[in-house]
Short mmCIF file of C-alpha atoms and ligand atoms in Angstrom, two decimals:
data_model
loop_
_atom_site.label_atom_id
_atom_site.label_comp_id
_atom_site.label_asym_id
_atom_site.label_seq_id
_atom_site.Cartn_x
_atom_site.Cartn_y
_atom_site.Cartn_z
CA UNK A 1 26.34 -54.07 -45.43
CA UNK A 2 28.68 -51.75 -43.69
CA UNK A 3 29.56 -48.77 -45.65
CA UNK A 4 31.63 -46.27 -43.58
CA UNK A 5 33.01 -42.73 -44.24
CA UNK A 6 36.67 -42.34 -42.86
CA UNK A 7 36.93 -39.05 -43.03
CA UNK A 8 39.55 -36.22 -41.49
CA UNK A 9 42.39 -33.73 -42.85
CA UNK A 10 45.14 -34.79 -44.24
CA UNK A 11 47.82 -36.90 -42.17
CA UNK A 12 44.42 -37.60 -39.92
CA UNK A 13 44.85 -41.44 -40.05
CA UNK A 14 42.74 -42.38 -42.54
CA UNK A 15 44.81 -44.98 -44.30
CA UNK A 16 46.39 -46.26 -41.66
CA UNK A 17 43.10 -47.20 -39.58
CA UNK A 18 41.46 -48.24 -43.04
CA UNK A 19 44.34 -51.06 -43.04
CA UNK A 20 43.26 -52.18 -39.30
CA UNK A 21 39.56 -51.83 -39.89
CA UNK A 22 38.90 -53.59 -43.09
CA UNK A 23 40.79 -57.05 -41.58
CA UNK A 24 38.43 -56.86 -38.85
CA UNK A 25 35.21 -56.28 -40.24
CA UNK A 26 35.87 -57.56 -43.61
CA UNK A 27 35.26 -54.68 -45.71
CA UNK A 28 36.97 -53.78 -49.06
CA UNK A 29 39.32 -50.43 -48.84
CA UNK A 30 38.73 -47.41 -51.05
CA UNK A 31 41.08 -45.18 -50.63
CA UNK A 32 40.64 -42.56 -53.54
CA UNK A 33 44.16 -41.35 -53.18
CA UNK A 34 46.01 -44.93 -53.16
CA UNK A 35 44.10 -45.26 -56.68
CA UNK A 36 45.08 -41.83 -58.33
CA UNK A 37 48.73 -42.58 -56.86
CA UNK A 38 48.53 -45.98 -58.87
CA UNK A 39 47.72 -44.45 -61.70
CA UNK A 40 50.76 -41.99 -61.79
CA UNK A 41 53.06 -44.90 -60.92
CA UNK A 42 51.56 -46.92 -63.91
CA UNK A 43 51.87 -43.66 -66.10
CA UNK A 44 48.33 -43.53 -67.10
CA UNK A 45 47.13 -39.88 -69.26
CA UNK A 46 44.41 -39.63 -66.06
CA UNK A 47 47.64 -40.49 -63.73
CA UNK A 48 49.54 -37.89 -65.30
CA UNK A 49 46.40 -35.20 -65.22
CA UNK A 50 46.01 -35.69 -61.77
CA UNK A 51 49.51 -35.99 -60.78
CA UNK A 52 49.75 -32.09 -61.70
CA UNK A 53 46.96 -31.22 -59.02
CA UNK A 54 48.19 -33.58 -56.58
CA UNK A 55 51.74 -32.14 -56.45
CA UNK A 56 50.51 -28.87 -55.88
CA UNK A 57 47.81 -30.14 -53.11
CA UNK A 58 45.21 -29.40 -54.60
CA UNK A 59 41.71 -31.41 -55.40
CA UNK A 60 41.18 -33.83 -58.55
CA UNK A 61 38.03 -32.84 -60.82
CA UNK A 62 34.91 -34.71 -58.85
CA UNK A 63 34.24 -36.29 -62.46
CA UNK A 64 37.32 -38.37 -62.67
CA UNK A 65 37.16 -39.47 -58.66
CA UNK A 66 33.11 -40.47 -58.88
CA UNK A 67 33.74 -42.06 -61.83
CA UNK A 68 36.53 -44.49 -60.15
CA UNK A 69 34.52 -44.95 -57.48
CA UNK A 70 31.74 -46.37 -60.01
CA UNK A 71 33.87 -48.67 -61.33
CA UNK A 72 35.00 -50.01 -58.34
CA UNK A 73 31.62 -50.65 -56.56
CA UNK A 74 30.79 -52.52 -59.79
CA UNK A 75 34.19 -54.46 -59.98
CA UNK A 76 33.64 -55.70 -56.04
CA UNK A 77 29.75 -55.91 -56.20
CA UNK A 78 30.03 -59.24 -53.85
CA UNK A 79 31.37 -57.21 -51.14
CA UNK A 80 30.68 -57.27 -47.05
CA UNK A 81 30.81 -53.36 -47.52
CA UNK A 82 33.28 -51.01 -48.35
CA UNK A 83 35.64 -48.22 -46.52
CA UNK A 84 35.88 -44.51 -47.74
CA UNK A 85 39.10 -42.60 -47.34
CA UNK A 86 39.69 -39.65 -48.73
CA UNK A 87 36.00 -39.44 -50.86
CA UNK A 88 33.55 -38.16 -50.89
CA UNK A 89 35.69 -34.55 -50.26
CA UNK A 90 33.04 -32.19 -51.85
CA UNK A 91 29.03 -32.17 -51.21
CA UNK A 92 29.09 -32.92 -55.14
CA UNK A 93 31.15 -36.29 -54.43
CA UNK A 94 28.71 -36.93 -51.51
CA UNK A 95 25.40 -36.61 -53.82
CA UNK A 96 26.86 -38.81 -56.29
CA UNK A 97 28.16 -41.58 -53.71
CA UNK A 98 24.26 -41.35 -52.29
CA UNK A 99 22.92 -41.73 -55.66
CA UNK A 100 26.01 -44.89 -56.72
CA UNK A 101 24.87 -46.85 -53.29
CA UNK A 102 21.20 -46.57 -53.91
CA UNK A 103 21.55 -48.23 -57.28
CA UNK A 104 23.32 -50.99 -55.66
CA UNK A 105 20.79 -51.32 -53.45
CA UNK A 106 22.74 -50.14 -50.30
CA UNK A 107 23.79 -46.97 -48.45
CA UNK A 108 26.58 -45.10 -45.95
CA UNK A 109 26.05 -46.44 -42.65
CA UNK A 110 27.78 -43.91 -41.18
CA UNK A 111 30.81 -41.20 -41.17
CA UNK A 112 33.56 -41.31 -38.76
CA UNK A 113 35.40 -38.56 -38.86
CA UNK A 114 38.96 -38.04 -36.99
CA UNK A 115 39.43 -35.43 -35.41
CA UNK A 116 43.55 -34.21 -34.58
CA UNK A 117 44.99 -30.59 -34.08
CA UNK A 118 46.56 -28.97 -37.37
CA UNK A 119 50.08 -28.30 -35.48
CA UNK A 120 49.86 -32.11 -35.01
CA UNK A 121 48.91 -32.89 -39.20
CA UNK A 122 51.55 -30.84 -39.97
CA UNK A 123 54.17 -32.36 -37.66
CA UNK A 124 52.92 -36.32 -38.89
CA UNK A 125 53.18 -35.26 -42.61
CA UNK A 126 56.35 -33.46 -42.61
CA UNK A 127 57.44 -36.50 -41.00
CA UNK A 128 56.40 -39.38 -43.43
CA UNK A 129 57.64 -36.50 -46.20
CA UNK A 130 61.00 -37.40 -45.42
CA UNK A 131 60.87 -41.01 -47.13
CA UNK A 132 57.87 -41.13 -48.41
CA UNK A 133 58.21 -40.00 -51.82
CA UNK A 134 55.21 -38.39 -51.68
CA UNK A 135 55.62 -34.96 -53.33
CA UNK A 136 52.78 -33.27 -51.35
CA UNK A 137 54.57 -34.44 -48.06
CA UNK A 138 57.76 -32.84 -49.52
CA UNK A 139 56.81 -29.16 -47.98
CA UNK A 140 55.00 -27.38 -45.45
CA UNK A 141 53.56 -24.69 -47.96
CA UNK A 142 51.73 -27.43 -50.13
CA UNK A 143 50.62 -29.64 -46.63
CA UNK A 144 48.97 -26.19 -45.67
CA UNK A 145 47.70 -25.65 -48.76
CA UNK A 146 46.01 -29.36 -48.83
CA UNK A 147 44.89 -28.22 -45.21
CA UNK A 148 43.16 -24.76 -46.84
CA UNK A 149 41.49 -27.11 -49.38
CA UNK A 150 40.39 -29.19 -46.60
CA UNK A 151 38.92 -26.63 -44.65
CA UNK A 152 37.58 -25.05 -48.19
CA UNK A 153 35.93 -28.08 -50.07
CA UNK A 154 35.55 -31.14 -47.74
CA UNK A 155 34.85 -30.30 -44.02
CA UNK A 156 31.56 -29.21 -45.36
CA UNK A 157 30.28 -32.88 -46.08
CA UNK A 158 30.20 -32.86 -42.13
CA UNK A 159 27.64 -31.36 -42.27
CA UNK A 160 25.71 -33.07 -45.30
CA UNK A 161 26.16 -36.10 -43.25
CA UNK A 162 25.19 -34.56 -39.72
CA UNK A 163 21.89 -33.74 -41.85
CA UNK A 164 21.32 -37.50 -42.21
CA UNK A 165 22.01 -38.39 -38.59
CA UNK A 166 25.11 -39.85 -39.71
CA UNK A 167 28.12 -37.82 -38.69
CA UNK A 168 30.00 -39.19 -35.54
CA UNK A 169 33.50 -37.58 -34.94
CA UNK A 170 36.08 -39.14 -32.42
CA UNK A 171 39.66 -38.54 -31.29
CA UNK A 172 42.23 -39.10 -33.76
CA UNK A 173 45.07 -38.37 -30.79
CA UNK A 174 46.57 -41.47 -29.30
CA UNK A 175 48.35 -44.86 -30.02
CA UNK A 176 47.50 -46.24 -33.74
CA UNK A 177 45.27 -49.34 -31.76
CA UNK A 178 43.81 -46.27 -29.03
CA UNK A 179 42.27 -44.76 -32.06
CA UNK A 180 41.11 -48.14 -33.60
CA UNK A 181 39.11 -48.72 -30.65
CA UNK A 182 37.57 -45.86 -30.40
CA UNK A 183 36.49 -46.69 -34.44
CA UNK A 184 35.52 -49.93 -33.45
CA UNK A 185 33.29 -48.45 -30.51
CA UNK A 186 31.61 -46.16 -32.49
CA UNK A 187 31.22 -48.70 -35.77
CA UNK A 188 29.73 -51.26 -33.28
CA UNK A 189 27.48 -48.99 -31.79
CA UNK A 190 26.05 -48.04 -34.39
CA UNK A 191 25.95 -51.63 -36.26
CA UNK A 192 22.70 -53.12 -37.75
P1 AP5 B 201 44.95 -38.64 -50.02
O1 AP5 B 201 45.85 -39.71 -50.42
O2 AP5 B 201 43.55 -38.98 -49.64
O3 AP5 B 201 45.68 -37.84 -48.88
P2 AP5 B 201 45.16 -36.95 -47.66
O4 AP5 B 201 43.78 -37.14 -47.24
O5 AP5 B 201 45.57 -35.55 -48.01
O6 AP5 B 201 46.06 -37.40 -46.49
P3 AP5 B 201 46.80 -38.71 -46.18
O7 AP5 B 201 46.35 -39.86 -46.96
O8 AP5 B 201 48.22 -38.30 -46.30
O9 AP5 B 201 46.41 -38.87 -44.63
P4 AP5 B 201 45.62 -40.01 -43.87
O10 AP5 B 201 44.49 -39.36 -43.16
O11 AP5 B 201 45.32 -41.19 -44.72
O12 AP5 B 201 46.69 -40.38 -42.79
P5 AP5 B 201 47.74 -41.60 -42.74
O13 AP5 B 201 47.11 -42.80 -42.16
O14 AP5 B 201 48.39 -41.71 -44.07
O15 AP5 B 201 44.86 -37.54 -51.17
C1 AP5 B 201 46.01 -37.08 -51.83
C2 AP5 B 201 45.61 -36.18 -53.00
O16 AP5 B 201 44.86 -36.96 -53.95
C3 AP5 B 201 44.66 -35.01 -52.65
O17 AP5 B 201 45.38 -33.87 -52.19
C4 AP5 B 201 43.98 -34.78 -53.99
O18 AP5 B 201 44.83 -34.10 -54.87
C5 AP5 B 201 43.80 -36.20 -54.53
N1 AP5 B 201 42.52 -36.80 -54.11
C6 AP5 B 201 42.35 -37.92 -53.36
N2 AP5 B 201 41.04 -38.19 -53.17
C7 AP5 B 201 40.37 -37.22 -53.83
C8 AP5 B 201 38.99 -36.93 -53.97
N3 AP5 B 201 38.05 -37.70 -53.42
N4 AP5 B 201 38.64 -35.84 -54.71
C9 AP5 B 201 39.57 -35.06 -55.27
N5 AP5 B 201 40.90 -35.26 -55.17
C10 AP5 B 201 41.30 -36.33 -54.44
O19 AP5 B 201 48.75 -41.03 -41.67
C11 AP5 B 201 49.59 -39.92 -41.95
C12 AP5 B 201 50.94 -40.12 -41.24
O20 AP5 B 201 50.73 -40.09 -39.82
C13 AP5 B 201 51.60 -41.46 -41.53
O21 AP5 B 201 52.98 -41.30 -41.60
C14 AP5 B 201 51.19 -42.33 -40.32
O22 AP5 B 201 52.13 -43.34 -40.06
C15 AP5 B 201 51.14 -41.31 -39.21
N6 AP5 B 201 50.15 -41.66 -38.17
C16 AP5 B 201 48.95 -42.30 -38.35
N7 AP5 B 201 48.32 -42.44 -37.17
C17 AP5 B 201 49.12 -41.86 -36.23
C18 AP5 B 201 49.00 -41.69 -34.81
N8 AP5 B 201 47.93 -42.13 -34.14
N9 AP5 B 201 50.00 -41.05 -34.17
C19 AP5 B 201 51.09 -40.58 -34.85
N10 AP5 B 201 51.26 -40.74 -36.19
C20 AP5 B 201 50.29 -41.36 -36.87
MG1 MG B 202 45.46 -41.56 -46.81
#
């Protein structure tokens, strides 16, 4: 199986190299952040709950995000392998995701992490803010406060994977299919 780690800052590319990556290799997308923003659209009481943290840029209880992330490697258990965007973001969401791939008898391949300038986030977020809808794309005080929380909570499971050999970081600066080569490099590289 191939079970990679997208990881980055917000507005880093994640979701938009998850869409080119899992056509190529196959791969089923879970993107943590598409699913809580599904469950606000379908009004949901967890929706709603996490809607209130979201707006405000700040990180959903580890709980309710490992526990999606359960269901969903049950729900697609015939899968080629799976993408991670936007989890694990805290070493506690990193243990658990160790522990939910060794009972499926698999494990992360690898993390690729993208790595683009802050002045540059800032610049593609306020951007997409403008039709987006998204409310924490609506103002550059909570896209530097998701930033802080970044830089707070998640950039240390670069490390926790750089302790298992499996932390690769490349440029997220380019063309859309630049960076998607540089992914596919460094997946294929690393392929078993
Ligand atoms: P989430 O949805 O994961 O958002 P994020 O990581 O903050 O950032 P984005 O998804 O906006 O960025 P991205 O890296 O996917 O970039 P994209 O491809 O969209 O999380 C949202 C919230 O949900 C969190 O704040 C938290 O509250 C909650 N949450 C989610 N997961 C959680 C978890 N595991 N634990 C706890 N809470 C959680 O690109 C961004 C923009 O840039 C787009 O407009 C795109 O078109 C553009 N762009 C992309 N590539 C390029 C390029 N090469 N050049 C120029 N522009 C580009
Ligand atoms: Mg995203």
């Amino acid at each position: 199986m191939l079970n990679l780690v997208l990881f980055g800052p917000p507005g880093a590319g994640k979701g938009t190299q998850s869409e080119l990556l899992i056509k190529k290799y196959e791969l089923k997308h879970l993107s943590t952040g598409d699913i809580l923003r599904g469950e606000i659209a379908a009004q949901t009481e967890l929706g709603m709950k996490a809607k209130q943290l979201m707006d405000k840029g700040m990180l959903v209880g580890d709980d309710v995000v490992i526990g999606m992330i359960r269901n969903l490697l049950k729900e697609h258990s015939g899968a080629k392998g799976f993408i991670f965007d936007g989890f694990p973001r805290t070493n506690e969401q990193a243990r658990a995701l160790d522990e939910l791939m060794m009972e499926v008898g698999s494990e992360i391949t690898q993390m690729v992490a993208l790595d683009v300038p802050e002045d540059e986030l800032i610049v593609r977020l306020l951007a997409r803010g403008k039709d987006s809808g998204r409310a924490d794309d609506s103002n550059p005080e909570i896209i530097k406060n998701r930033i802080k929380q970044y830089h707070l909570k998640t950039a240390p499971v670069a490390d926790y994977y750089n302790n298992q050999g499996k932390y690769h970081t490349i440029s997220g600066i380019g063309t859309v299919e630049e960076i998607f080569s540089r992914i596919c490099g460094q997946i294929d590289a690393v392929a078993k």
